[in-house]
Short mmCIF file of C-alpha atoms and ligand atoms in Angstrom, two decimals:
data_model
loop_
_atom_site.label_atom_id
_atom_site.label_comp_id
_atom_site.label_asym_id
_atom_site.label_seq_id
_atom_site.Cartn_x
_atom_site.Cartn_y
_atom_site.Cartn_z
CA MET A 239 120.16 91.61 112.93
CA HIS A 240 122.68 91.61 115.19
CA LYS A 241 124.23 94.51 113.71
CA ILE A 242 123.98 98.61 114.55
CA ASP A 243 122.57 100.83 111.57
CA ILE A 244 120.45 103.17 111.49
CA GLU A 245 117.38 101.98 110.91
CA LEU A 246 118.18 99.54 115.06
CA ILE A 247 118.68 103.27 115.97
CA GLU A 248 115.56 104.12 115.12
CA MET A 249 113.94 101.01 115.82
CA THR A 250 115.33 101.82 119.23
CA LEU A 251 113.75 105.79 119.95
CA ASP A 252 110.26 103.64 118.79
CA VAL A 253 110.35 101.98 121.43
CA MET A 254 111.47 104.68 123.84
CA LYS A 255 109.23 106.19 123.10
CA TYR A 256 106.29 104.02 122.98
CA ALA A 257 107.20 102.51 126.33
CA ILE A 258 107.92 106.62 127.82
CA GLY A 259 104.07 106.46 126.66
CA ARG A 260 103.24 103.29 128.29
CA ILE A 261 105.04 104.43 131.48
CA SER A 262 103.82 107.93 131.69
CA ALA A 263 100.19 107.51 130.30
CA THR A 264 97.99 107.90 133.50
CA GLU A 265 94.26 106.04 131.82
CA HIS A 266 94.45 103.61 129.54
CA ASP A 267 91.83 101.18 127.23
CA ILE A 268 90.78 98.33 128.36
CA GLY A 269 91.43 96.18 124.78
CA LYS A 270 88.91 93.42 124.14
CA PRO A 271 89.93 90.22 122.59
CA LYS A 272 89.40 88.98 119.50
CA LYS A 273 89.58 85.81 117.80
CA ALA A 274 92.70 84.71 116.53
CA GLU A 275 91.24 84.00 113.43
CA GLU A 276 90.43 87.96 113.05
CA LEU A 277 93.44 88.78 114.56
CA LYS A 278 95.14 86.95 111.60
CA ALA A 279 92.74 88.79 109.30
CA ILE A 280 93.69 92.04 110.05
CA VAL A 281 98.00 91.93 110.53
CA GLY A 282 98.16 89.13 107.94
CA GLU A 283 101.21 87.35 107.82
CA THR A 284 104.04 88.57 109.97
CA VAL A 285 106.85 85.77 110.29
CA THR A 286 108.04 85.49 106.50
CA ALA A 287 111.62 84.19 105.19
CA LYS A 288 112.07 87.70 104.37
CA GLY A 289 110.68 89.35 107.18
CA VAL A 290 107.96 91.98 107.10
CA GLY A 291 110.67 94.75 108.52
CA GLY A 292 110.41 96.09 112.28
CA GLU A 293 108.15 99.39 111.82
CA TYR A 294 105.69 97.27 109.61
CA ALA A 295 105.72 94.46 112.97
CA PHE A 296 105.81 97.89 115.18
CA ASN A 297 102.89 99.32 113.58
CA LEU A 298 100.90 96.23 113.43
CA TRP A 299 101.28 96.09 117.43
CA LYS A 300 100.68 99.75 118.43
CA GLU A 301 97.61 99.89 116.02
CA HIS A 302 96.07 96.26 116.65
CA LEU A 303 98.03 93.81 118.72
CA SER A 304 98.34 95.81 122.14
CA LYS A 305 94.64 96.33 121.85
CA ALA A 306 93.32 92.76 122.07
CA ASN A 307 95.28 92.68 125.26
CA VAL A 308 93.66 93.71 128.93
CA PRO A 309 96.33 95.70 130.97
CA VAL A 310 96.33 94.14 134.51
CA ASP A 311 97.01 97.48 135.93
CA HIS A 312 93.64 99.91 134.82
CA PRO A 313 92.33 100.27 137.78
CA ARG A 314 88.72 99.20 137.23
CA ASN A 315 90.78 95.66 136.55
CA LEU A 316 89.38 93.61 139.18
CA ALA A 317 89.44 90.60 138.23
CA PHE A 318 91.56 87.41 139.13
CA VAL A 319 94.37 88.59 141.37
CA PRO A 320 95.29 91.98 139.26
CA ALA A 321 98.54 94.11 139.00
CA SER A 322 99.72 97.51 139.40
CA PRO A 323 103.70 97.61 138.35
CA THR A 324 105.45 100.60 139.33
CA ARG A 325 106.22 102.66 136.90
CA ALA A 326 110.12 102.16 138.43
CA ALA A 327 109.83 98.80 138.68
CA ILE A 328 108.92 98.74 134.36
CA MET A 329 111.67 100.69 133.86
CA PHE A 330 114.21 98.47 135.25
CA ASP A 331 112.70 95.28 133.36
CA LEU A 332 113.71 97.39 130.04
CA VAL A 333 116.95 97.70 132.16
CA THR A 334 116.71 93.98 132.53
CA SER A 335 115.96 93.05 129.54
CA ALA A 336 118.64 94.80 128.12
CA SER A 337 121.34 93.77 130.31
CA SER A 338 121.44 90.17 128.87
CA ILE A 339 122.23 88.45 132.20
CA HIS A 340 121.95 85.06 133.12
CA GLY A 341 120.65 84.45 135.89
CA ALA A 342 121.48 81.62 137.37
CA TYR A 343 124.81 81.77 138.66
CA TRP A 344 126.74 83.79 140.58
CA MET A 345 129.44 83.61 137.79
CA GLU A 346 127.68 85.04 135.40
CA GLY A 347 125.00 87.27 137.03
CA ALA A 348 126.13 88.01 140.41
CA GLY A 349 125.62 92.28 139.73
CA GLY A 350 121.66 91.02 139.24
CA ILE A 351 121.64 88.52 141.48
CA PHE A 352 122.71 90.67 144.12
CA CYS A 353 119.90 93.12 143.52
CA GLU A 354 117.80 90.82 143.81
CA ASN A 355 119.08 88.40 147.10
CA GLU A 356 118.19 92.67 148.34
CA ALA A 357 114.96 92.51 147.49
CA MET A 358 114.29 89.32 148.29
CA SER A 359 116.23 89.93 152.45
CA TRP A 360 113.63 92.49 152.63
CA ILE A 361 110.65 89.66 151.85
CA VAL A 362 111.51 87.30 153.71
CA SER A 363 112.13 89.84 156.55
CA LEU A 364 107.97 90.45 156.68
CA THR A 365 107.88 86.80 157.29
CA GLY A 366 109.34 86.63 160.66
CA LEU A 367 111.07 83.04 159.58
CA PRO A 368 114.38 82.91 161.42
CA GLU A 369 118.82 83.45 160.51
CA GLY A 370 119.34 81.25 157.59
CA ALA A 371 115.73 81.28 156.03
CA PHE A 372 115.97 82.57 152.18
CA GLY A 373 114.51 82.32 149.20
CA VAL A 374 114.62 83.25 144.94
CA PHE A 375 112.40 84.06 143.06
CA THR A 376 110.67 82.37 140.10
CA SER A 377 108.04 83.17 137.55
CA GLY A 378 105.26 82.34 139.60
CA GLY A 379 103.19 81.24 142.51
CA THR A 380 102.26 78.09 140.73
CA ALA A 381 106.70 77.72 140.08
CA ALA A 382 107.52 78.51 143.32
CA ASN A 383 104.58 76.08 145.08
CA LEU A 384 106.24 73.42 143.10
CA SER A 385 109.05 74.19 144.09
CA ALA A 386 108.23 74.29 147.63
CA ILE A 387 106.01 70.80 147.48
CA VAL A 388 109.08 68.79 145.85
CA THR A 389 111.75 70.08 148.32
CA ALA A 390 109.73 68.47 150.41
CA ARG A 391 108.65 65.04 148.83
CA GLU A 392 112.19 65.13 148.30
CA TYR A 393 113.63 65.68 152.10
CA TRP A 394 110.59 63.27 153.01
CA ARG A 395 111.88 60.47 151.26
CA ARG A 396 115.50 61.12 153.06
CA ASP A 397 113.60 57.87 154.43
CA GLU A 398 114.59 54.46 153.54
CA THR A 399 110.74 53.91 154.79
CA TYR A 400 108.69 56.17 152.48
CA LYS A 401 111.43 55.20 149.33
CA ARG A 402 108.46 53.72 147.41
CA GLU A 403 105.93 55.30 148.55
CA LYS A 404 102.95 57.69 146.78
CA GLY A 405 102.77 60.99 149.27
CA LEU A 406 99.81 62.16 150.28
CA ILE A 407 99.70 66.49 151.03
CA ILE A 408 96.52 67.73 153.07
CA THR A 409 95.26 71.48 151.73
CA SER A 410 91.38 72.63 151.99
CA ILE A 411 89.25 73.55 148.71
CA GLY A 412 90.47 77.27 149.34
CA ALA A 413 93.23 76.20 147.99
CA HIS A 414 94.78 77.74 144.77
CA SER A 415 93.99 75.35 141.73
CA SER A 416 97.86 75.87 141.28
CA ILE A 417 98.71 74.02 144.41
CA LYS A 418 96.53 70.72 143.05
CA ALA A 419 98.14 71.44 139.60
CA MET A 420 101.42 70.79 140.72
CA ALA A 421 101.13 68.25 143.38
CA LYS A 422 99.80 66.41 139.58
CA VAL A 423 103.04 67.38 138.92
CA ALA A 424 104.79 65.93 141.59
CA ASP A 425 103.01 63.17 141.45
CA VAL A 426 101.80 63.18 144.50
CA ASP A 427 97.73 62.46 146.29
CA ILE A 428 96.40 65.30 147.68
CA LEU A 429 93.36 65.19 150.47
CA LEU A 430 90.94 68.98 150.47
CA VAL A 431 89.15 70.09 153.77
CA ASP A 432 85.75 70.53 151.87
CA SER A 433 85.75 74.22 152.99
CA GLU A 434 85.90 77.41 151.63
CA GLU A 435 86.78 79.30 155.06
CA GLU A 436 89.08 79.33 157.15
CA LEU A 437 91.32 75.84 157.40
CA LYS A 438 91.93 75.89 160.97
CA GLY A 439 94.11 73.56 163.08
CA ASP A 440 91.28 71.70 164.58
CA ALA A 441 89.58 70.16 160.89
CA LEU A 442 93.39 69.64 159.79
CA ARG A 443 93.92 67.28 162.93
CA LYS A 444 90.73 65.99 162.20
CA THR A 445 91.01 64.98 159.35
CA ILE A 446 94.22 63.42 160.05
CA ASP A 447 93.22 61.45 162.66
CA ALA A 448 91.02 59.99 159.94
CA LEU A 449 93.33 59.06 158.09
CA ASN A 450 94.29 54.79 157.58
CA PHE A 451 97.48 53.31 158.48
CA HIS A 452 99.00 53.71 154.25
CA GLN A 453 97.78 57.14 154.29
CA ARG A 454 99.16 58.87 157.58
CA LYS A 455 101.97 57.12 156.41
CA ARG A 456 102.62 58.84 152.91
CA LEU A 457 101.46 62.18 154.26
CA PHE A 458 104.59 64.12 154.46
CA ALA A 459 103.03 67.52 153.93
CA VAL A 460 100.69 70.43 154.55
CA VAL A 461 99.46 73.48 152.44
CA ALA A 462 98.35 76.72 154.07
CA THR A 463 97.09 79.46 152.16
CA GLY A 464 97.54 83.03 153.05
CA GLY A 465 95.25 84.91 151.31
CA THR A 466 92.65 82.60 149.36
CA THR A 467 92.57 83.96 145.58
CA ASN A 468 88.59 83.80 145.51
CA ALA A 469 87.83 85.57 149.11
CA GLY A 470 91.30 86.32 150.74
CA ILE A 471 90.75 84.33 153.22
CA ILE A 472 93.68 83.02 155.59
CA ASP A 473 94.03 80.14 157.06
CA ASP A 474 94.55 79.52 161.04
CA LEU A 475 98.75 79.25 160.58
CA GLU A 476 99.68 78.95 164.38
CA GLY A 477 96.74 76.13 164.54
CA ILE A 478 98.16 74.37 161.81
CA ALA A 479 102.13 74.85 162.71
CA ASN A 480 100.87 73.30 165.95
CA VAL A 481 99.54 70.39 163.91
CA CYS A 482 102.36 70.09 161.71
CA GLU A 483 105.01 70.28 163.89
CA GLN A 484 103.57 67.59 166.84
CA GLU A 485 102.67 65.38 163.33
CA ASN A 486 106.21 66.38 162.03
CA LEU A 487 104.94 67.33 158.38
CA TRP A 488 106.26 69.67 156.60
CA PHE A 489 104.33 73.07 156.78
CA HIS A 490 103.72 74.93 153.14
CA VAL A 491 102.03 78.27 153.03
CA ASP A 492 100.87 79.90 149.47
CA ALA A 493 100.89 83.60 150.67
CA ALA A 494 100.89 84.03 146.57
CA TYR A 495 98.42 87.11 146.77
CA GLY A 496 98.25 87.31 150.46
CA GLY A 497 102.03 87.97 150.92
CA GLY A 498 101.65 91.54 149.71
CA ALA A 499 100.00 92.32 153.02
CA LEU A 500 102.52 91.70 155.24
CA ALA A 501 103.67 94.64 154.57
CA ALA A 502 100.77 96.34 155.86
CA ASP A 503 101.02 96.58 159.83
CA SER A 504 96.63 96.73 159.89
CA VAL A 505 96.45 93.06 158.93
CA ARG A 506 99.63 91.48 160.30
CA HIS A 507 98.24 89.66 163.09
CA LEU A 508 96.48 88.31 161.09
CA PHE A 509 99.27 85.98 159.38
CA ARG A 510 100.63 84.80 163.16
CA GLY A 511 101.85 81.17 162.51
CA ILE A 512 103.89 82.28 158.97
CA GLU A 513 107.13 82.70 160.64
CA ARG A 514 106.43 78.74 161.54
CA ALA A 515 106.71 77.35 158.39
CA ASP A 516 109.14 75.39 156.40
CA SER A 517 108.70 77.47 153.46
CA ILE A 518 106.58 80.20 151.53
CA THR A 519 105.36 81.33 148.27
CA ILE A 520 104.66 85.62 147.81
CA ASP A 521 104.28 86.83 144.33
CA PRO A 522 105.65 90.41 144.09
CA HIS A 523 104.04 90.57 140.44
CA LYS A 524 100.28 90.31 142.56
CA TRP A 525 100.84 92.15 145.83
CA MET A 526 104.47 93.72 145.01
CA PHE A 527 103.85 95.94 142.20
CA SER A 528 106.31 93.91 139.96
CA PRO A 529 106.09 93.71 137.03
CA TYR A 530 105.61 90.04 135.28
CA ASP A 531 106.85 87.58 135.64
CA CYS A 532 107.80 87.61 139.51
CA GLY A 533 107.35 85.18 141.98
CA ALA A 534 108.84 83.92 145.23
CA VAL A 535 110.10 80.81 146.96
CA ILE A 536 111.04 81.05 150.65
CA TYR A 537 113.03 78.16 152.59
CA LYS A 538 113.33 77.79 156.23
CA ASN A 539 116.12 75.93 155.49
CA PRO A 540 117.30 76.60 151.75
CA GLU A 541 119.84 74.31 152.69
CA LEU A 542 117.16 71.11 151.53
CA ALA A 543 115.49 72.68 148.77
CA LYS A 544 119.34 72.68 147.15
CA GLU A 545 119.17 69.11 148.14
CA ALA A 546 116.01 68.80 145.66
CA HIS A 547 117.19 70.94 142.85
CA SER A 548 120.36 71.29 142.38
CA GLN A 549 121.18 70.27 138.80
CA GLN A 550 124.10 68.65 137.95
CA GLY A 551 126.20 68.20 134.60
CA SER A 552 130.17 68.31 133.57
CA TYR A 553 129.19 71.59 131.86
CA LEU A 554 127.97 73.10 134.87
CA ASP A 555 130.64 72.24 138.06
CA ILE A 556 132.47 75.14 136.89
CA PHE A 557 129.66 77.58 138.27
CA LYS A 558 129.32 75.50 141.14
CA ASP A 559 133.63 75.58 141.56
CA GLU A 560 134.68 77.64 144.82
CA GLY A 561 136.06 80.24 142.41
CA ALA A 562 132.48 81.72 141.62
CA HIS A 563 132.04 81.78 145.11
CA GLY A 564 128.25 83.55 145.77
CA PHE A 565 124.76 82.72 145.99
CA ASN A 566 123.36 80.55 142.53
CA PRO A 567 119.84 81.69 142.47
CA THR A 568 119.02 77.82 139.91
CA ASP A 569 119.57 75.42 143.14
CA TYR A 570 116.44 76.49 144.89
CA GLN A 571 113.87 75.97 142.16
CA ILE A 572 112.82 73.95 139.08
CA GLN A 573 114.39 76.57 136.27
CA LEU A 574 117.76 76.55 135.35
CA THR A 575 118.54 79.30 132.85
CA ARG A 576 116.45 82.25 134.82
CA ARG A 577 116.26 86.04 133.81
CA VAL A 578 116.97 88.06 136.77
CA ARG A 579 113.85 88.90 137.58
CA GLY A 580 113.98 90.01 140.55
CA LEU A 581 115.90 93.17 139.91
CA PRO A 582 112.73 95.81 138.44
CA LEU A 583 111.55 95.03 142.10
CA TRP A 584 114.99 95.39 143.09
CA PHE A 585 114.71 98.53 141.96
CA SER A 586 112.14 99.85 142.47
CA LEU A 587 112.29 99.04 146.53
CA ALA A 588 115.69 101.13 146.59
CA THR A 589 113.75 104.02 144.51
CA HIS A 590 110.50 104.31 146.65
CA GLY A 591 111.49 102.63 149.96
CA THR A 592 109.37 99.96 151.63
CA ASP A 593 107.13 102.73 154.31
CA ARG A 594 106.01 103.31 150.42
CA TYR A 595 105.11 99.34 149.75
CA LYS A 596 103.28 99.51 152.75
CA GLN A 597 100.94 102.44 152.05
CA ALA A 598 100.30 100.99 148.47
CA VAL A 599 99.15 97.95 150.35
CA GLU A 600 97.13 99.26 152.45
CA ARG A 601 95.35 101.27 149.90
CA GLY A 602 94.08 98.04 148.46
CA LEU A 603 92.95 97.26 152.54
CA GLU A 604 91.03 100.20 152.36
CA LEU A 605 89.40 99.99 149.19
CA ALA A 606 87.99 96.51 150.07
CA GLN A 607 86.67 98.03 152.80
CA ILE A 608 85.08 101.06 151.19
CA ALA A 609 83.45 98.91 148.72
CA GLY A 610 82.05 96.47 151.73
CA SER A 611 80.38 99.90 152.78
CA MET A 612 79.45 100.73 149.47
CA ILE A 613 77.86 97.69 149.46
CA GLU A 614 75.81 97.66 152.65
CA ASN A 615 74.39 101.00 151.19
CA ASN A 616 73.44 99.36 147.90
CA PRO A 617 69.55 98.65 147.82
CA HIS A 618 70.58 96.31 144.62
CA VAL A 619 73.54 94.44 146.07
CA GLU A 620 74.32 92.61 149.52
CA LEU A 621 78.31 91.14 150.75
CA VAL A 622 78.46 87.10 150.13
CA ARG A 623 81.28 87.57 153.77
CA GLU A 624 82.58 90.42 154.69
CA PRO A 625 85.73 91.82 152.76
CA SER A 626 88.36 89.96 153.23
CA LEU A 627 92.17 91.40 152.85
CA SER A 628 91.35 92.93 148.82
CA CYS A 629 88.53 90.48 148.21
CA VAL A 630 85.75 91.99 148.18
CA LEU A 631 82.29 88.55 147.21
CA PHE A 632 78.43 89.98 146.91
CA ARG A 633 75.85 89.14 145.29
CA ARG A 634 73.86 91.39 142.82
CA ILE A 635 69.79 90.49 144.31
CA GLY A 636 68.05 88.44 141.51
CA TRP A 637 70.55 87.89 139.22
CA ASN A 638 70.75 84.96 138.38
CA PRO A 639 74.54 83.26 137.01
CA GLU A 640 73.82 84.43 133.57
CA ASP A 641 73.35 87.55 134.41
CA TYR A 642 76.19 87.59 135.71
CA THR A 643 78.03 86.75 133.01
CA ASN A 644 76.51 88.64 130.55
CA TRP A 645 77.35 92.14 132.86
CA THR A 646 80.96 90.85 132.65
CA TYR A 647 80.60 91.00 128.69
CA GLU A 648 78.91 94.55 128.71
CA ASN A 649 81.28 96.38 131.09
CA HIS A 650 84.35 94.85 128.76
CA LYS A 651 83.06 95.41 125.68
CA LYS A 652 82.26 98.88 126.54
CA GLY A 653 85.52 99.21 127.78
CA PHE A 654 85.08 100.14 131.10
CA ALA A 655 85.58 97.53 133.27
CA LEU A 656 86.92 93.83 133.78
CA VAL A 657 84.95 92.36 137.05
CA THR A 658 84.20 89.20 136.45
CA PRO A 659 82.20 86.50 138.70
CA THR A 660 83.22 83.29 140.44
CA LYS A 661 81.15 80.57 143.06
CA TRP A 662 81.18 80.77 146.30
CA LYS A 663 80.04 77.71 148.30
CA ASN A 664 76.80 77.87 149.70
CA GLY A 665 76.12 74.72 151.86
CA ASP A 666 76.00 71.92 149.55
CA SER A 667 76.16 74.15 145.90
CA PHE A 668 77.98 77.09 144.73
CA GLU A 669 76.24 80.53 144.28
CA THR A 670 77.79 82.01 141.54
CA VAL A 671 78.35 85.76 142.83
CA SER A 672 80.62 88.97 141.83
CA ARG A 673 84.25 89.02 142.75
CA PHE A 674 86.50 92.23 143.53
CA CYS A 675 90.42 92.02 144.01
CA PHE A 676 91.80 95.35 145.07
CA ILE A 677 95.69 95.81 144.10
CA ASN A 678 95.80 98.65 142.42
CA PRO A 679 96.42 102.03 144.45
CA ASP A 680 95.04 103.86 141.80
CA THR A 681 91.70 102.67 141.38
CA THR A 682 89.49 105.21 143.82
CA GLU A 683 85.86 105.24 144.97
CA LYS A 684 84.37 106.17 141.97
CA ASP A 685 85.25 103.39 140.26
CA ILE A 686 84.30 101.08 142.90
CA ALA A 687 80.14 103.38 142.69
CA MET A 688 80.46 102.77 138.78
CA ILE A 689 80.74 99.67 138.76
CA LEU A 690 78.22 99.02 141.35
CA ASP A 691 76.10 101.81 139.14
CA SER A 692 76.28 99.30 136.57
CA MET A 693 74.77 96.31 138.14
CA ALA A 694 71.37 98.17 138.78
C1 LIG B 760 97.03 81.87 146.09
C2 LIG B 760 97.85 81.67 145.29
N1 LIG B 760 98.62 80.68 144.87
C3 LIG B 760 99.01 80.68 143.88
C4 LIG B 760 99.00 81.16 142.23
C5 LIG B 760 99.24 81.28 141.43
O1 LIG B 760 100.42 82.11 140.72
P1 LIG B 760 100.45 82.24 139.58
O2 LIG B 760 99.28 82.88 138.79
O3 LIG B 760 101.54 83.61 139.56
O4 LIG B 760 101.09 81.10 139.20
C6 LIG B 760 98.02 82.59 142.51
C7 LIG B 760 97.53 83.09 141.09
O5 LIG B 760 96.40 83.98 141.71
C8 LIG B 760 96.94 82.68 143.55
O6 LIG B 760 96.43 83.52 143.98
#
């Protein structure tokens, strides 16, 4: 298993051939899921005492299993937050795997961590956070949000008064589901401002003023969103920063999706106030064209994260020794052993330069505006709200929720597109509508026109 023989060489060539084919292909099929039982019936037993052989297993993958996936980089995959890793980044993902680097401590992963930090410096520079701010790559936005919430809570609990209090955070219903999920993991309560539109400083102030004495005592952080997942809305970061400063609250900005737009000159001003955050989540695997999985958490004062997350153990002491002199990513987030998952991003940034990133993000923003105009000029559909960042919410006039579901399945079944419905709060009720989220700069106006035509 760990020896080199001719079979291994042949398998390496096969895998490389597959990877080259995938990386250089300009068209991909939109795969369709099958039930687990159906897949099992097709491929049979694959994990056996003697093994079925690499060639056989790889053929099963190519012929059947790979086709049950929807490529996130298909130009007509506009569901959730899709992705579009650059070819350079995908190639270096292979190099990252082949290099077997333990990315927790500088002592073992200095070369890889150095590259990660080069990429991180660029991301931090986009935020405008003051000198000393820095971050680490995480498995995604969820892990980044959790790492930030735990850091904030530990900092708050430094004060004896709060040692036995259950923490409370405020965000809005527009915040991503991971904020609620991670509050549960961190065992803190969450208070949701009931608006999916921009959370404003005034609304936050009113919410805080309405808290009772004990709730106010327990309140330690506010989470704003820099680009909501559902509609691309950026909260009033400046107004929220003001309130957080007045009230001495930790200010976290979840820009997991929208953070890539910090690179785009046309919308950078919408994020004003982010430079005053205590922590920020940005996912390079969303709008910074990295392969999965690559999130990032950034801190104004990384030392606070280190106090919260640095793991202790006699087997770890050597890694923290002066002799290892370097940056240890594990100290700033929840995970110990980690892949140097920022390495593909570094290679792609080094290859293409940051200007190309700006252009690719600007194209996503432009596609949303183009889609908005097409919707306005199409009698069957109408905008639910103006496009925001790269999200477009629109309704098909006369459709009920089942129509949206059937249409989604129909297009998916045909291998044509993946565009999924969502809900938008309309007064006191929620309306089912359709949603585009543009990331892939290779999506064309024709793609959008064809999707809208399929609704007619
Ligand atoms: C605003 C926001 N925050 C957090 C997340 C969670 O990120 P991940 O799926 O990388 O854990 C997402 C995912 O779409 C998001 O859009």
